[in-house]
Every structure is written in structure tokens, then in C-alpha cells.
């Protein structure tokens, strides 16, 4: 591709280049680099702009809202800090049955893309860890409910006792 780009610098090319992915990358570092030049159609070869690099990565659909943030503040902050443009695939554009959304990272500097990718990877890991902790708490509650039902079926009784706030530590065992 670099030879192709070098060979085409004498004539203007379209500012947008598209790529069709045969199979979307799975969350992680499966990425595709697209290298192209942006030049106005009437510009002489001496006015060729910087090379733009686009990296496409996949993330789980369930964490997209966290990446975007309330009112877009997370994604806006990420773009300002890294200088990398971030575009997230719309949900209706996803491959049917897929749970992965594609994110396009575009910049003229590969280090900006790497920094942005690292931020996204950290945010995804953080959100997945939080989700796992919440699911673990939910499964513990389900186990407790099962034990309660088993005890009730054996003839035990459920008794609710109200304890004043000041005495809760005594019941739990704190002094």
C-alpha cells in the first residue's frame, strides 16, 4: 500500500477510502490499517496533505454507552486528549446476530491512535469488571433466595425483626 500511495501522489485521490470487512474483528486488538491521502480535487501535487491512518477495532455492544459517556463527554474528552477522531458504528449497521460494534480511530499520527485505543481498552476492561461484580452480587442474592425457599419448605419460619440504627452494629458484631 505504501508503494501505491507513493505512486499516486502525482494525482489527487478521493478524500474518503472505504474498506469492506469480510468478518468483523473481535473485541481486542484485531485491527485494520487504511492509509490514504487527502487532497482537494483541484490541488497541485505540492499541496498534498498529511497521510491519514484509520484503525478499526471491535468492542462489545454493551459498553458503547460507557465509551460515549453522558452527553458524549467521554468520547469528546478522549478525542481532545489524543487528537484522534473516534467514530462508533451505529447499532442498526451491525451485522445481524453480532454483539460487537466497530470503532474507527482516525489520525495522522499512529501514536495518537495507539493512545486512544489504550484508553478504550481500559474503559472496556473497567466496565466488564464492574458488570462481572454486579452479576456476582446478583448470583449471591439468587443463592440466598434459594436457601430461604428451601428452609421454608422444610417448615422453618421467616421472622423479621426491626433493629434501631444505633444498634445495627451490635447485631452484626461490630463494637
JSON list of C-alpha atoms in Angstrom, two decimals:
[
{"chain": "A", "resi": 1, "resn": "UNK", "atom": "CA", "xyz": [0.00, 0.00, 0.00]},
{"chain": "A", "resi": 2, "resn": "UNK", "atom": "CA", "xyz": [2.84, 2.42, 0.76]},
{"chain": "A", "resi": 3, "resn": "UNK", "atom": "CA", "xyz": [4.15, 1.99, -2.82]},
{"chain": "A", "resi": 4, "resn": "UNK", "atom": "CA", "xyz": [0.65, 2.58, -4.11]},
{"chain": "A", "resi": 5, "resn": "UNK", "atom": "CA", "xyz": [0.30, 5.75, -2.04]},
{"chain": "A", "resi": 6, "resn": "UNK", "atom": "CA", "xyz": [3.73, 6.98, -3.14]},
{"chain": "A", "resi": 7, "resn": "UNK", "atom": "CA", "xyz": [2.91, 6.27, -6.77]},
{"chain": "A", "resi": 8, "resn": "UNK", "atom": "CA", "xyz": [-0.41, 8.16, -6.61]},
{"chain": "A", "resi": 9, "resn": "UNK", "atom": "CA", "xyz": [0.87, 11.39, -5.04]},
{"chain": "A", "resi": 10, "resn": "UNK", "atom": "CA", "xyz": [1.11, 12.92, -8.51]},
{"chain": "A", "resi": 11, "resn": "UNK", "atom": "CA", "xyz": [-2.68, 12.89, -8.94]},
{"chain": "A", "resi": 12, "resn": "UNK", "atom": "CA", "xyz": [-5.42, 13.79, -6.48]},
{"chain": "A", "resi": 13, "resn": "UNK", "atom": "CA", "xyz": [-7.40, 10.94, -4.95]},
{"chain": "A", "resi": 14, "resn": "UNK", "atom": "CA", "xyz": [-10.70, 10.85, -3.13]},
{"chain": "A", "resi": 15, "resn": "UNK", "atom": "CA", "xyz": [-10.55, 12.05, 0.49]},
{"chain": "A", "resi": 16, "resn": "UNK", "atom": "CA", "xyz": [-12.57, 9.02, 1.59]},
{"chain": "A", "resi": 17, "resn": "UNK", "atom": "CA", "xyz": [-11.44, 5.45, 1.20]},
{"chain": "A", "resi": 18, "resn": "UNK", "atom": "CA", "xyz": [-13.75, 2.60, 2.15]},
{"chain": "A", "resi": 19, "resn": "UNK", "atom": "CA", "xyz": [-12.97, -0.96, 3.08]},
{"chain": "A", "resi": 20, "resn": "UNK", "atom": "CA", "xyz": [-15.30, -3.93, 3.23]},
{"chain": "A", "resi": 21, "resn": "UNK", "atom": "CA", "xyz": [-14.51, -6.31, 6.08]},
{"chain": "A", "resi": 22, "resn": "UNK", "atom": "CA", "xyz": [-15.21, -9.96, 5.31]},
{"chain": "A", "resi": 23, "resn": "UNK", "atom": "CA", "xyz": [-15.57, -10.73, 9.01]},
{"chain": "A", "resi": 24, "resn": "UNK", "atom": "CA", "xyz": [-15.65, -8.05, 11.72]},
{"chain": "A", "resi": 25, "resn": "UNK", "atom": "CA", "xyz": [-12.74, -8.10, 14.14]},
{"chain": "A", "resi": 26, "resn": "UNK", "atom": "CA", "xyz": [-13.47, -9.45, 17.59]},
{"chain": "A", "resi": 27, "resn": "UNK", "atom": "CA", "xyz": [-13.02, -7.15, 20.62]},
{"chain": "A", "resi": 28, "resn": "UNK", "atom": "CA", "xyz": [-9.38, -6.60, 21.31]},
{"chain": "A", "resi": 29, "resn": "UNK", "atom": "CA", "xyz": [-6.55, -5.63, 19.05]},
{"chain": "A", "resi": 30, "resn": "UNK", "atom": "CA", "xyz": [-7.76, -7.12, 15.77]},
{"chain": "A", "resi": 31, "resn": "UNK", "atom": "CA", "xyz": [-7.39, -4.02, 13.64]},
{"chain": "A", "resi": 32, "resn": "UNK", "atom": "CA", "xyz": [-7.17, -2.96, 10.03]},
{"chain": "A", "resi": 33, "resn": "UNK", "atom": "CA", "xyz": [-4.96, -0.10, 8.88]},
{"chain": "A", "resi": 34, "resn": "UNK", "atom": "CA", "xyz": [-6.14, 2.01, 5.99]},
{"chain": "A", "resi": 35, "resn": "UNK", "atom": "CA", "xyz": [-3.68, 4.53, 4.63]},
{"chain": "A", "resi": 36, "resn": "UNK", "atom": "CA", "xyz": [-4.77, 7.26, 2.24]},
{"chain": "A", "resi": 37, "resn": "UNK", "atom": "CA", "xyz": [-4.07, 10.81, 1.21]},
{"chain": "A", "resi": 38, "resn": "UNK", "atom": "CA", "xyz": [-6.46, 13.73, 1.38]},
{"chain": "A", "resi": 39, "resn": "UNK", "atom": "CA", "xyz": [-6.14, 16.31, -1.36]},
{"chain": "A", "resi": 40, "resn": "UNK", "atom": "CA", "xyz": [-8.65, 18.69, -2.90]},
{"chain": "A", "resi": 41, "resn": "UNK", "atom": "CA", "xyz": [-9.52, 17.57, -6.45]},
{"chain": "A", "resi": 42, "resn": "UNK", "atom": "CA", "xyz": [-8.02, 20.72, -7.99]},
{"chain": "A", "resi": 43, "resn": "UNK", "atom": "CA", "xyz": [-4.88, 20.86, -5.79]},
{"chain": "A", "resi": 44, "resn": "UNK", "atom": "CA", "xyz": [-1.43, 20.59, -7.38]},
{"chain": "A", "resi": 45, "resn": "UNK", "atom": "CA", "xyz": [0.77, 17.70, -6.17]},
{"chain": "A", "resi": 46, "resn": "UNK", "atom": "CA", "xyz": [2.78, 20.10, -3.96]},
{"chain": "A", "resi": 47, "resn": "UNK", "atom": "CA", "xyz": [-0.27, 20.64, -1.72]},
{"chain": "A", "resi": 48, "resn": "UNK", "atom": "CA", "xyz": [-0.76, 17.00, -0.74]},
{"chain": "A", "resi": 49, "resn": "UNK", "atom": "CA", "xyz": [-1.95, 16.86, 2.86]},
{"chain": "A", "resi": 50, "resn": "UNK", "atom": "CA", "xyz": [-0.75, 14.54, 5.59]},
{"chain": "A", "resi": 51, "resn": "UNK", "atom": "CA", "xyz": [-1.30, 10.81, 5.45]},
{"chain": "A", "resi": 52, "resn": "UNK", "atom": "CA", "xyz": [-4.33, 9.73, 7.49]},
{"chain": "A", "resi": 53, "resn": "UNK", "atom": "CA", "xyz": [-4.29, 6.41, 9.28]},
{"chain": "A", "resi": 54, "resn": "UNK", "atom": "CA", "xyz": [-7.51, 4.65, 10.24]},
{"chain": "A", "resi": 55, "resn": "UNK", "atom": "CA", "xyz": [-7.65, 1.74, 12.65]},
{"chain": "A", "resi": 56, "resn": "UNK", "atom": "CA", "xyz": [-10.82, -0.25, 13.16]},
{"chain": "A", "resi": 57, "resn": "UNK", "atom": "CA", "xyz": [-11.38, -2.10, 16.42]},
{"chain": "A", "resi": 58, "resn": "UNK", "atom": "CA", "xyz": [-14.31, -4.02, 17.85]},
{"chain": "A", "resi": 59, "resn": "UNK", "atom": "CA", "xyz": [-15.85, -3.62, 21.30]},
{"chain": "A", "resi": 60, "resn": "UNK", "atom": "CA", "xyz": [-18.81, -5.35, 22.97]},
{"chain": "A", "resi": 61, "resn": "UNK", "atom": "CA", "xyz": [-22.10, -3.63, 22.17]},
{"chain": "A", "resi": 62, "resn": "UNK", "atom": "CA", "xyz": [-22.97, -3.41, 25.87]},
{"chain": "A", "resi": 63, "resn": "UNK", "atom": "CA", "xyz": [-20.15, -0.97, 26.69]},
{"chain": "A", "resi": 64, "resn": "UNK", "atom": "CA", "xyz": [-20.74, 1.56, 23.90]},
{"chain": "A", "resi": 65, "resn": "UNK", "atom": "CA", "xyz": [-22.78, 3.87, 26.13]},
{"chain": "A", "resi": 66, "resn": "UNK", "atom": "CA", "xyz": [-19.96, 3.91, 28.66]},
{"chain": "A", "resi": 67, "resn": "UNK", "atom": "CA", "xyz": [-17.43, 4.78, 25.94]},
{"chain": "A", "resi": 68, "resn": "UNK", "atom": "CA", "xyz": [-19.62, 7.64, 24.69]},
{"chain": "A", "resi": 69, "resn": "UNK", "atom": "CA", "xyz": [-20.46, 8.92, 28.17]},
{"chain": "A", "resi": 70, "resn": "UNK", "atom": "CA", "xyz": [-23.27, 11.19, 29.30]},
{"chain": "A", "resi": 71, "resn": "UNK", "atom": "CA", "xyz": [-23.91, 13.75, 26.59]},
{"chain": "A", "resi": 72, "resn": "UNK", "atom": "CA", "xyz": [-20.85, 12.45, 24.69]},
{"chain": "A", "resi": 73, "resn": "UNK", "atom": "CA", "xyz": [-18.45, 13.84, 27.28]},
{"chain": "A", "resi": 74, "resn": "UNK", "atom": "CA", "xyz": [-16.23, 10.71, 27.50]},
{"chain": "A", "resi": 75, "resn": "UNK", "atom": "CA", "xyz": [-15.71, 10.38, 23.76]},
{"chain": "A", "resi": 76, "resn": "UNK", "atom": "CA", "xyz": [-15.21, 14.15, 23.36]},
{"chain": "A", "resi": 77, "resn": "UNK", "atom": "CA", "xyz": [-12.62, 14.20, 26.13]},
{"chain": "A", "resi": 78, "resn": "UNK", "atom": "CA", "xyz": [-10.84, 11.19, 24.61]},
{"chain": "A", "resi": 79, "resn": "UNK", "atom": "CA", "xyz": [-10.68, 12.89, 21.20]},
{"chain": "A", "resi": 80, "resn": "UNK", "atom": "CA", "xyz": [-9.30, 16.12, 22.71]},
{"chain": "A", "resi": 81, "resn": "UNK", "atom": "CA", "xyz": [-6.64, 14.33, 24.77]},
{"chain": "A", "resi": 82, "resn": "UNK", "atom": "CA", "xyz": [-5.37, 12.11, 21.96]},
{"chain": "A", "resi": 83, "resn": "UNK", "atom": "CA", "xyz": [-6.04, 14.15, 18.83]},
{"chain": "A", "resi": 84, "resn": "UNK", "atom": "CA", "xyz": [-7.67, 11.07, 17.34]},
{"chain": "A", "resi": 85, "resn": "UNK", "atom": "CA", "xyz": [-11.12, 11.10, 15.71]},
{"chain": "A", "resi": 86, "resn": "UNK", "atom": "CA", "xyz": [-13.41, 8.38, 17.08]},
{"chain": "A", "resi": 87, "resn": "UNK", "atom": "CA", "xyz": [-16.45, 7.12, 15.18]},
{"chain": "A", "resi": 88, "resn": "UNK", "atom": "CA", "xyz": [-18.66, 4.34, 16.54]},
{"chain": "A", "resi": 89, "resn": "UNK", "atom": "CA", "xyz": [-20.73, 2.11, 14.30]},
{"chain": "A", "resi": 90, "resn": "UNK", "atom": "CA", "xyz": [-24.48, 2.68, 14.65]},
{"chain": "A", "resi": 91, "resn": "UNK", "atom": "CA", "xyz": [-26.41, -0.17, 16.20]},
{"chain": "A", "resi": 92, "resn": "UNK", "atom": "CA", "xyz": [-28.60, -0.64, 13.11]},
{"chain": "A", "resi": 93, "resn": "UNK", "atom": "CA", "xyz": [-25.43, -1.02, 10.98]},
{"chain": "A", "resi": 94, "resn": "UNK", "atom": "CA", "xyz": [-24.22, -4.04, 12.96]},
{"chain": "A", "resi": 95, "resn": "UNK", "atom": "CA", "xyz": [-24.02, -7.46, 11.36]},
{"chain": "A", "resi": 96, "resn": "UNK", "atom": "CA", "xyz": [-27.21, -9.35, 12.37]},
{"chain": "A", "resi": 97, "resn": "UNK", "atom": "CA", "xyz": [-26.53, -11.60, 15.36]},
{"chain": "A", "resi": 98, "resn": "UNK", "atom": "CA", "xyz": [-23.29, -9.80, 16.20]},
{"chain": "A", "resi": 99, "resn": "UNK", "atom": "CA", "xyz": [-22.60, -8.38, 19.66]},
{"chain": "A", "resi": 100, "resn": "UNK", "atom": "CA", "xyz": [-19.57, -6.40, 18.51]},
{"chain": "A", "resi": 101, "resn": "UNK", "atom": "CA", "xyz": [-19.63, -2.75, 17.45]},
{"chain": "A", "resi": 102, "resn": "UNK", "atom": "CA", "xyz": [-16.85, -1.40, 15.26]},
{"chain": "A", "resi": 103, "resn": "UNK", "atom": "CA", "xyz": [-14.98, 1.76, 16.26]},
{"chain": "A", "resi": 104, "resn": "UNK", "atom": "CA", "xyz": [-12.97, 3.73, 13.72]},
{"chain": "A", "resi": 105, "resn": "UNK", "atom": "CA", "xyz": [-9.94, 5.62, 15.05]},
{"chain": "A", "resi": 106, "resn": "UNK", "atom": "CA", "xyz": [-8.52, 8.16, 12.58]},
{"chain": "A", "resi": 107, "resn": "UNK", "atom": "CA", "xyz": [-5.45, 10.37, 12.91]},
{"chain": "A", "resi": 108, "resn": "UNK", "atom": "CA", "xyz": [-2.35, 11.42, 11.04]},
{"chain": "A", "resi": 109, "resn": "UNK", "atom": "CA", "xyz": [-0.25, 10.12, 13.93]},
{"chain": "A", "resi": 110, "resn": "UNK", "atom": "CA", "xyz": [-0.09, 6.41, 14.83]},
{"chain": "A", "resi": 111, "resn": "UNK", "atom": "CA", "xyz": [0.81, 7.25, 18.45]},
{"chain": "A", "resi": 112, "resn": "UNK", "atom": "CA", "xyz": [-2.48, 9.18, 18.78]},
{"chain": "A", "resi": 113, "resn": "UNK", "atom": "CA", "xyz": [-4.36, 6.13, 17.59]},
{"chain": "A", "resi": 114, "resn": "UNK", "atom": "CA", "xyz": [-2.43, 3.89, 19.99]},
{"chain": "A", "resi": 115, "resn": "UNK", "atom": "CA", "xyz": [-3.18, 6.23, 22.91]},
{"chain": "A", "resi": 116, "resn": "UNK", "atom": "CA", "xyz": [-6.87, 6.34, 22.03]},
{"chain": "A", "resi": 117, "resn": "UNK", "atom": "CA", "xyz": [-7.01, 2.54, 21.61]},
{"chain": "A", "resi": 118, "resn": "UNK", "atom": "CA", "xyz": [-5.41, 2.11, 25.04]},
{"chain": "A", "resi": 119, "resn": "UNK", "atom": "CA", "xyz": [-7.99, 4.41, 26.64]},
{"chain": "A", "resi": 120, "resn": "UNK", "atom": "CA", "xyz": [-10.83, 2.47, 25.01]},
{"chain": "A", "resi": 121, "resn": "UNK", "atom": "CA", "xyz": [-9.33, -0.89, 26.02]},
{"chain": "A", "resi": 122, "resn": "UNK", "atom": "CA", "xyz": [-9.04, 0.32, 29.64]},
{"chain": "A", "resi": 123, "resn": "UNK", "atom": "CA", "xyz": [-12.62, 1.60, 29.63]},
{"chain": "A", "resi": 124, "resn": "UNK", "atom": "CA", "xyz": [-13.91, -1.70, 28.22]},
{"chain": "A", "resi": 125, "resn": "UNK", "atom": "CA", "xyz": [-11.96, -3.73, 30.81]},
{"chain": "A", "resi": 126, "resn": "UNK", "atom": "CA", "xyz": [-13.19, -1.45, 33.61]},
{"chain": "A", "resi": 127, "resn": "UNK", "atom": "CA", "xyz": [-16.82, -1.77, 32.51]},
{"chain": "A", "resi": 128, "resn": "UNK", "atom": "CA", "xyz": [-16.60, -5.55, 32.09]},
{"chain": "A", "resi": 129, "resn": "UNK", "atom": "CA", "xyz": [-15.07, -5.88, 35.56]},
{"chain": "A", "resi": 130, "resn": "UNK", "atom": "CA", "xyz": [-17.91, -3.77, 37.03]},
{"chain": "A", "resi": 131, "resn": "UNK", "atom": "CA", "xyz": [-20.50, -5.86, 35.17]},
{"chain": "A", "resi": 132, "resn": "UNK", "atom": "CA", "xyz": [-18.92, -9.09, 36.48]},
{"chain": "A", "resi": 133, "resn": "UNK", "atom": "CA", "xyz": [-19.00, -7.77, 40.05]},
{"chain": "A", "resi": 134, "resn": "UNK", "atom": "CA", "xyz": [-22.67, -6.80, 39.66]},
{"chain": "A", "resi": 135, "resn": "UNK", "atom": "CA", "xyz": [-23.50, -10.23, 38.22]},
{"chain": "A", "resi": 136, "resn": "UNK", "atom": "CA", "xyz": [-21.67, -11.93, 41.09]},
{"chain": "A", "resi": 137, "resn": "UNK", "atom": "CA", "xyz": [-23.77, -9.95, 43.59]},
{"chain": "A", "resi": 138, "resn": "UNK", "atom": "CA", "xyz": [-26.93, -10.90, 41.74]},
{"chain": "A", "resi": 139, "resn": "UNK", "atom": "CA", "xyz": [-25.98, -14.59, 41.77]},
{"chain": "A", "resi": 140, "resn": "UNK", "atom": "CA", "xyz": [-25.25, -14.40, 45.52]},
{"chain": "A", "resi": 141, "resn": "UNK", "atom": "CA", "xyz": [-28.71, -12.94, 46.08]},
{"chain": "A", "resi": 142, "resn": "UNK", "atom": "CA", "xyz": [-30.24, -15.73, 43.98]},
{"chain": "A", "resi": 143, "resn": "UNK", "atom": "CA", "xyz": [-28.39, -18.35, 46.07]},
{"chain": "A", "resi": 144, "resn": "UNK", "atom": "CA", "xyz": [-29.69, -16.69, 49.26]},
{"chain": "A", "resi": 145, "resn": "UNK", "atom": "CA", "xyz": [-33.25, -16.72, 47.90]},
{"chain": "A", "resi": 146, "resn": "UNK", "atom": "CA", "xyz": [-32.91, -20.43, 47.03]},
{"chain": "A", "resi": 147, "resn": "UNK", "atom": "CA", "xyz": [-31.71, -21.24, 50.56]},
{"chain": "A", "resi": 148, "resn": "UNK", "atom": "CA", "xyz": [-34.62, -19.27, 52.03]},
{"chain": "A", "resi": 149, "resn": "UNK", "atom": "CA", "xyz": [-37.12, -21.17, 49.89]},
{"chain": "A", "resi": 150, "resn": "UNK", "atom": "CA", "xyz": [-35.54, -24.48, 50.89]},
{"chain": "A", "resi": 151, "resn": "UNK", "atom": "CA", "xyz": [-35.72, -23.58, 54.61]},
{"chain": "A", "resi": 152, "resn": "UNK", "atom": "CA", "xyz": [-39.35, -22.51, 54.30]},
{"chain": "A", "resi": 153, "resn": "UNK", "atom": "CA", "xyz": [-40.23, -25.76, 52.52]},
{"chain": "A", "resi": 154, "resn": "UNK", "atom": "CA", "xyz": [-38.70, -27.70, 55.45]},
{"chain": "A", "resi": 155, "resn": "UNK", "atom": "CA", "xyz": [-41.05, -25.95, 57.87]},
{"chain": "A", "resi": 156, "resn": "UNK", "atom": "CA", "xyz": [-38.79, -23.15, 59.08]},
{"chain": "A", "resi": 157, "resn": "UNK", "atom": "CA", "xyz": [-40.28, -19.72, 59.61]},
{"chain": "A", "resi": 158, "resn": "UNK", "atom": "CA", "xyz": [-39.09, -16.35, 58.40]},
{"chain": "A", "resi": 159, "resn": "UNK", "atom": "CA", "xyz": [-39.05, -13.75, 61.15]},
{"chain": "A", "resi": 160, "resn": "UNK", "atom": "CA", "xyz": [-38.39, -10.07, 60.51]},
{"chain": "A", "resi": 161, "resn": "UNK", "atom": "CA", "xyz": [-37.00, -8.05, 63.42]},
{"chain": "A", "resi": 162, "resn": "UNK", "atom": "CA", "xyz": [-36.70, -4.28, 63.33]},
{"chain": "A", "resi": 163, "resn": "UNK", "atom": "CA", "xyz": [-33.42, -3.01, 64.84]},
{"chain": "A", "resi": 164, "resn": "UNK", "atom": "CA", "xyz": [-32.78, 0.67, 65.63]},
{"chain": "A", "resi": 165, "resn": "UNK", "atom": "CA", "xyz": [-29.98, 2.24, 63.55]},
{"chain": "A", "resi": 166, "resn": "UNK", "atom": "CA", "xyz": [-27.81, 2.76, 66.63]},
{"chain": "A", "resi": 167, "resn": "UNK", "atom": "CA", "xyz": [-27.92, -0.98, 67.47]},
{"chain": "A", "resi": 168, "resn": "UNK", "atom": "CA", "xyz": [-27.29, -2.46, 64.00]},
{"chain": "A", "resi": 169, "resn": "UNK", "atom": "CA", "xyz": [-23.52, -2.68, 64.70]},
{"chain": "A", "resi": 170, "resn": "UNK", "atom": "CA", "xyz": [-24.24, -4.77, 67.79]},
{"chain": "A", "resi": 171, "resn": "UNK", "atom": "CA", "xyz": [-26.31, -7.26, 65.78]},
{"chain": "A", "resi": 172, "resn": "UNK", "atom": "CA", "xyz": [-23.68, -7.51, 63.03]},
{"chain": "A", "resi": 173, "resn": "UNK", "atom": "CA", "xyz": [-20.90, -7.86, 65.54]},
{"chain": "A", "resi": 174, "resn": "UNK", "atom": "CA", "xyz": [-19.15, -4.52, 65.48]},
{"chain": "A", "resi": 175, "resn": "UNK", "atom": "CA", "xyz": [-18.42, -2.95, 68.86]}
]
